[in-house]
Tab-separated table of C-alpha atoms in Angstrom:
chain	number	residue	atom	x	y	z
A	1	UNK	CA	19.248	-0.831	-1.470
A	2	UNK	CA	22.072	1.684	-2.498
A	3	UNK	CA	19.548	4.209	-3.971
A	4	UNK	CA	17.399	4.051	-0.736
A	5	UNK	CA	20.401	4.721	1.296
A	6	UNK	CA	21.303	7.753	-0.937
A	7	UNK	CA	17.629	8.958	-0.318
A	8	UNK	CA	18.165	9.092	3.154
A	9	UNK	CA	20.853	11.595	2.533
A	10	UNK	CA	18.767	13.868	0.780
A	11	UNK	CA	18.059	17.265	2.990
A	12	UNK	CA	14.870	17.617	1.209
A	13	UNK	CA	13.339	14.095	1.967
A	14	UNK	CA	9.829	14.072	3.359
A	15	UNK	CA	8.871	12.303	6.995
A	16	UNK	CA	6.749	9.858	4.906
A	17	UNK	CA	9.369	8.813	2.488
A	18	UNK	CA	11.992	8.733	5.291
A	19	UNK	CA	9.584	5.984	7.321
A	20	UNK	CA	9.017	4.133	4.263
A	21	UNK	CA	12.769	3.605	3.416
A	22	UNK	CA	13.310	2.639	6.879
A	23	UNK	CA	10.505	0.231	6.950
A	24	UNK	CA	11.307	-1.190	3.580
A	25	UNK	CA	15.185	-1.715	4.822
A	26	UNK	CA	13.782	-3.489	7.953
A	27	UNK	CA	11.364	-5.700	5.929
A	28	UNK	CA	14.090	-6.778	3.592
A	29	UNK	CA	16.648	-7.634	6.349
A	30	UNK	CA	13.860	-9.357	8.056
A	31	UNK	CA	13.062	-11.292	4.847
A	32	UNK	CA	16.787	-12.420	4.431
A	33	UNK	CA	17.151	-13.312	7.830
A	34	UNK	CA	14.150	-15.437	7.741
A	35	UNK	CA	15.214	-17.023	4.495
A	36	UNK	CA	18.627	-18.007	6.208
A	37	UNK	CA	17.077	-19.176	9.076
A	38	UNK	CA	14.655	-21.642	7.263
A	39	UNK	CA	17.201	-22.972	4.820
A	40	UNK	CA	19.167	-24.264	8.027
A	41	UNK	CA	15.966	-25.600	9.572
A	42	UNK	CA	15.083	-27.442	6.211
A	43	UNK	CA	18.329	-28.900	5.813
A	44	UNK	CA	19.008	-30.029	9.391
A	45	UNK	CA	15.351	-30.978	10.586
A	46	UNK	CA	13.695	-32.242	7.483
A	47	UNK	CA	16.734	-32.712	5.293
A	48	UNK	CA	15.439	-30.372	2.354
A	49	UNK	CA	18.188	-28.857	0.385
A	50	UNK	CA	19.487	-27.573	-2.973
A	51	UNK	CA	21.552	-30.019	-4.989
A	52	UNK	CA	24.414	-28.461	-6.860
A	53	UNK	CA	22.281	-28.361	-10.158
A	54	UNK	CA	19.924	-26.196	-8.164
A	55	UNK	CA	17.025	-28.514	-7.881
A	56	UNK	CA	15.629	-29.158	-4.515
A	57	UNK	CA	15.885	-32.669	-3.110
A	58	UNK	CA	14.137	-34.240	0.053
A	59	UNK	CA	13.637	-37.559	1.627
A	60	UNK	CA	11.233	-36.373	4.087
A	61	UNK	CA	7.686	-36.987	3.886
A	62	UNK	CA	4.669	-34.522	2.621
A	63	UNK	CA	3.610	-33.827	6.361
A	64	UNK	CA	6.964	-32.089	6.975
A	65	UNK	CA	6.426	-29.649	3.928
A	66	UNK	CA	3.091	-29.070	5.610
A	67	UNK	CA	4.584	-28.409	8.877
A	68	UNK	CA	7.305	-26.094	7.322
A	69	UNK	CA	4.608	-24.036	5.302
A	70	UNK	CA	2.289	-23.530	8.448
A	71	UNK	CA	5.473	-22.142	10.630
A	72	UNK	CA	6.573	-20.000	7.584
A	73	UNK	CA	3.113	-18.459	7.477
A	74	UNK	CA	3.067	-17.872	11.129
A	75	UNK	CA	6.645	-16.184	10.565
A	76	UNK	CA	5.102	-14.129	8.165
A	77	UNK	CA	2.334	-12.817	10.461
A	78	UNK	CA	4.647	-12.155	13.265
A	79	UNK	CA	7.093	-10.033	10.860
A	80	UNK	CA	3.852	-7.987	9.480
A	81	UNK	CA	2.613	-7.422	13.161
A	82	UNK	CA	6.364	-6.306	14.230
A	83	UNK	CA	6.533	-4.022	11.262
A	84	UNK	CA	3.247	-2.392	12.099
A	85	UNK	CA	4.272	-1.658	15.755
A	86	UNK	CA	7.459	-0.325	14.671
A	87	UNK	CA	5.879	2.068	12.007
A	88	UNK	CA	3.493	3.378	14.939
A	89	UNK	CA	4.740	6.227	16.418
A	90	UNK	CA	4.496	6.640	20.242
A	91	UNK	CA	2.816	9.649	21.492
A	92	UNK	CA	2.713	10.753	25.133
A	93	UNK	CA	-0.087	12.513	27.062
A	94	UNK	CA	1.641	15.825	26.849
A	95	UNK	CA	1.578	15.549	23.165
A	96	UNK	CA	-1.865	14.198	23.058
A	97	UNK	CA	-3.285	17.321	24.951
A	98	UNK	CA	-1.325	19.617	22.712
A	99	UNK	CA	-2.785	17.932	19.775
A	100	UNK	CA	-6.337	18.146	21.142
A	101	UNK	CA	-5.919	22.017	21.331
A	102	UNK	CA	-4.090	22.347	17.919
A	103	UNK	CA	-7.206	20.525	16.139
A	104	UNK	CA	-10.209	21.873	18.328
A	105	UNK	CA	-11.833	24.941	17.145
A	106	UNK	CA	-12.198	27.154	20.056
A	107	UNK	CA	-14.281	30.262	19.724
A	108	UNK	CA	-15.800	32.820	22.006
A	109	UNK	CA	-19.702	33.047	20.792
A	110	UNK	CA	-19.858	36.669	21.128
A	111	UNK	CA	-19.887	40.233	23.350
A	112	UNK	CA	-22.031	40.236	26.516
A	113	UNK	CA	-24.031	43.417	27.624
A	114	UNK	CA	-22.449	45.929	29.917
A	115	UNK	CA	-21.271	49.401	30.317
A	116	UNK	CA	-19.760	50.949	27.644
A	117	UNK	CA	-16.138	50.828	28.957
A	118	UNK	CA	-16.631	47.410	29.895
A	119	UNK	CA	-18.072	46.402	26.694
A	120	UNK	CA	-15.030	47.918	24.530
A	121	UNK	CA	-12.560	45.853	26.779
A	122	UNK	CA	-14.595	42.707	26.220
A	123	UNK	CA	-14.979	43.496	22.503
A	124	UNK	CA	-11.416	43.568	21.880
A	125	UNK	CA	-10.608	40.515	24.115
A	126	UNK	CA	-13.223	38.416	22.293
A	127	UNK	CA	-11.879	39.748	18.764
A	128	UNK	CA	-8.330	38.943	19.840
A	129	UNK	CA	-9.501	35.429	21.314
A	130	UNK	CA	-11.418	34.384	17.979
A	131	UNK	CA	-8.270	35.851	15.953
A	132	UNK	CA	-6.176	33.529	17.794
A	133	UNK	CA	-4.093	36.166	19.319
A	134	UNK	CA	-4.336	34.697	22.972
A	135	UNK	CA	-1.794	37.367	24.309
A	136	UNK	CA	-3.564	40.398	23.311
A	137	UNK	CA	-6.945	38.552	24.355
A	138	UNK	CA	-5.268	38.019	27.924
A	139	UNK	CA	-4.442	41.658	28.258
A	140	UNK	CA	-7.924	42.702	27.405
A	141	UNK	CA	-9.499	40.343	29.637
A	142	UNK	CA	-7.490	41.843	32.631
A	143	UNK	CA	-8.619	45.279	31.898
A	144	UNK	CA	-12.209	44.274	32.579
A	145	UNK	CA	-13.388	46.230	35.784
A	146	UNK	CA	-16.233	43.631	36.465
A	147	UNK	CA	-15.553	40.193	34.724
A	148	UNK	CA	-18.779	37.665	34.505
A	149	UNK	CA	-18.585	33.819	34.492
A	150	UNK	CA	-18.311	33.921	30.720
A	151	UNK	CA	-15.353	36.594	30.925
A	152	UNK	CA	-13.597	34.296	33.499
A	153	UNK	CA	-14.111	31.325	31.701
A	154	UNK	CA	-12.703	32.480	28.386
A	155	UNK	CA	-9.767	34.499	30.404
A	156	UNK	CA	-8.791	31.170	31.393
A	157	UNK	CA	-8.893	29.542	28.055
A	158	UNK	CA	-6.725	32.377	26.692
A	159	UNK	CA	-4.142	31.543	29.305
A	160	UNK	CA	-4.271	28.045	28.320
A	161	UNK	CA	-3.993	28.435	24.577
A	162	UNK	CA	-1.309	31.223	25.130
A	163	UNK	CA	0.643	28.587	26.899
A	164	UNK	CA	0.653	30.286	30.306
A	165	UNK	CA	-0.223	26.869	31.894
A	166	UNK	CA	0.549	27.935	35.727
A	167	UNK	CA	-1.704	30.870	35.499
A	168	UNK	CA	-4.434	29.325	33.401
A	169	UNK	CA	-4.824	26.493	36.269
A	170	UNK	CA	-4.717	29.157	38.829
A	171	UNK	CA	-7.737	30.874	36.693
A	172	UNK	CA	-9.362	27.660	36.186
A	173	UNK	CA	-9.119	26.687	39.898
A	174	UNK	CA	-10.612	30.021	40.887
A	175	UNK	CA	-13.506	29.754	38.367
A	176	UNK	CA	-14.383	26.156	39.635
A	177	UNK	CA	-14.816	27.240	43.009
A	178	UNK	CA	-17.365	30.182	41.964
A	179	UNK	CA	-18.636	29.040	38.149
A	180	UNK	CA	-21.525	26.414	37.981
A	181	UNK	CA	-22.323	27.368	34.267
A	182	UNK	CA	-18.990	26.380	32.862
A	183	UNK	CA	-18.127	23.493	35.541
A	184	UNK	CA	-17.879	20.698	32.960
A	185	UNK	CA	-15.802	22.606	30.804
A	186	UNK	CA	-13.742	24.020	33.474
A	187	UNK	CA	-12.961	20.500	34.627
A	188	UNK	CA	-11.915	19.222	31.055
A	189	UNK	CA	-9.329	22.213	30.130
A	190	UNK	CA	-8.163	22.284	33.891
A	191	UNK	CA	-7.131	18.783	33.274
A	192	UNK	CA	-5.329	19.744	30.035
A	193	UNK	CA	-3.761	22.401	31.544
A	194	UNK	CA	-2.052	20.082	34.407
A	195	UNK	CA	-0.962	17.673	31.596
A	196	UNK	CA	0.595	20.322	29.544
A	197	UNK	CA	2.396	21.553	32.916
A	198	UNK	CA	3.629	18.136	33.472
A	199	UNK	CA	1.474	17.812	36.876
A	200	UNK	CA	0.203	14.437	35.594
A	201	UNK	CA	-0.900	13.363	39.211
A	202	UNK	CA	-2.992	16.391	39.447
A	203	UNK	CA	-4.543	15.744	35.923
A	204	UNK	CA	-5.469	12.242	37.145
A	205	UNK	CA	-7.517	13.551	40.098
A	206	UNK	CA	-9.040	16.444	37.767
A	207	UNK	CA	-10.061	13.914	35.107
A	208	UNK	CA	-11.652	11.558	37.751
A	209	UNK	CA	-14.051	14.345	38.367
A	210	UNK	CA	-15.343	14.193	35.063
A	211	UNK	CA	-18.486	11.928	35.285
A	212	UNK	CA	-20.028	9.712	32.756
A	213	UNK	CA	-22.739	11.946	31.976
A	214	UNK	CA	-20.393	15.076	31.734
A	215	UNK	CA	-18.791	16.563	28.333
A	216	UNK	CA	-15.668	14.790	27.177
A	217	UNK	CA	-16.070	11.708	29.428
A	218	UNK	CA	-14.939	9.450	26.567
A	219	UNK	CA	-11.770	11.706	26.084
A	220	UNK	CA	-11.248	11.791	29.789
A	221	UNK	CA	-11.021	8.139	30.161
A	222	UNK	CA	-8.559	8.039	27.315
A	223	UNK	CA	-6.135	10.313	29.230
A	224	UNK	CA	-6.515	8.542	32.216
A	225	UNK	CA	-5.527	5.262	30.460
A	226	UNK	CA	-2.487	7.089	28.704
A	227	UNK	CA	-1.477	8.699	32.321
A	228	UNK	CA	-1.713	5.283	34.060
A	229	UNK	CA	0.721	3.539	31.263
A	230	UNK	CA	3.171	6.068	31.690
């Protein structure tokens, strides 16, 4: 126990090692508490106790032993479940949304045809987007004189991934009014933008627009469940 406590003072300890030490300490304490508890129960209710020479003595019948073993087994199962619950970190909807964006590979498929001036701005915006330089991408999308549906969609994504949630929501709302090609994608990413902007009630409304035949329906249902629990 002393070694484990000393290990916790180590500034280089990893999160996994720290969690394991806390779990071991908790398990040891619960084991000791259960041992003391059942020692009293055995002595008081079943007249089972240790004699001075260390041998166990009892005047109870074997059926009481079976009752004790069953109860002890149930206590052990309860302890295991408790430890699992304690060791599972809680994650809120905001963290879920950010985790999704961090893990999801979002790339622009390539440049669209247009005038030379527009092509140059579009190419720079796409290159910056795919290099995850979202702030630069936003600036280049802003410089497009005529933006098509695809430009508007990825402009909104660049804002979202640059953590400009309010601006991303506004862009997604504008796109949703006039954009049928990316309708399902817009509903999904606008929902995430609302969650990350801590507008959970609006996020619920947006998530409910995602139908069971739409893209990301299952994920939308998971987010709705999480939001309703918070």
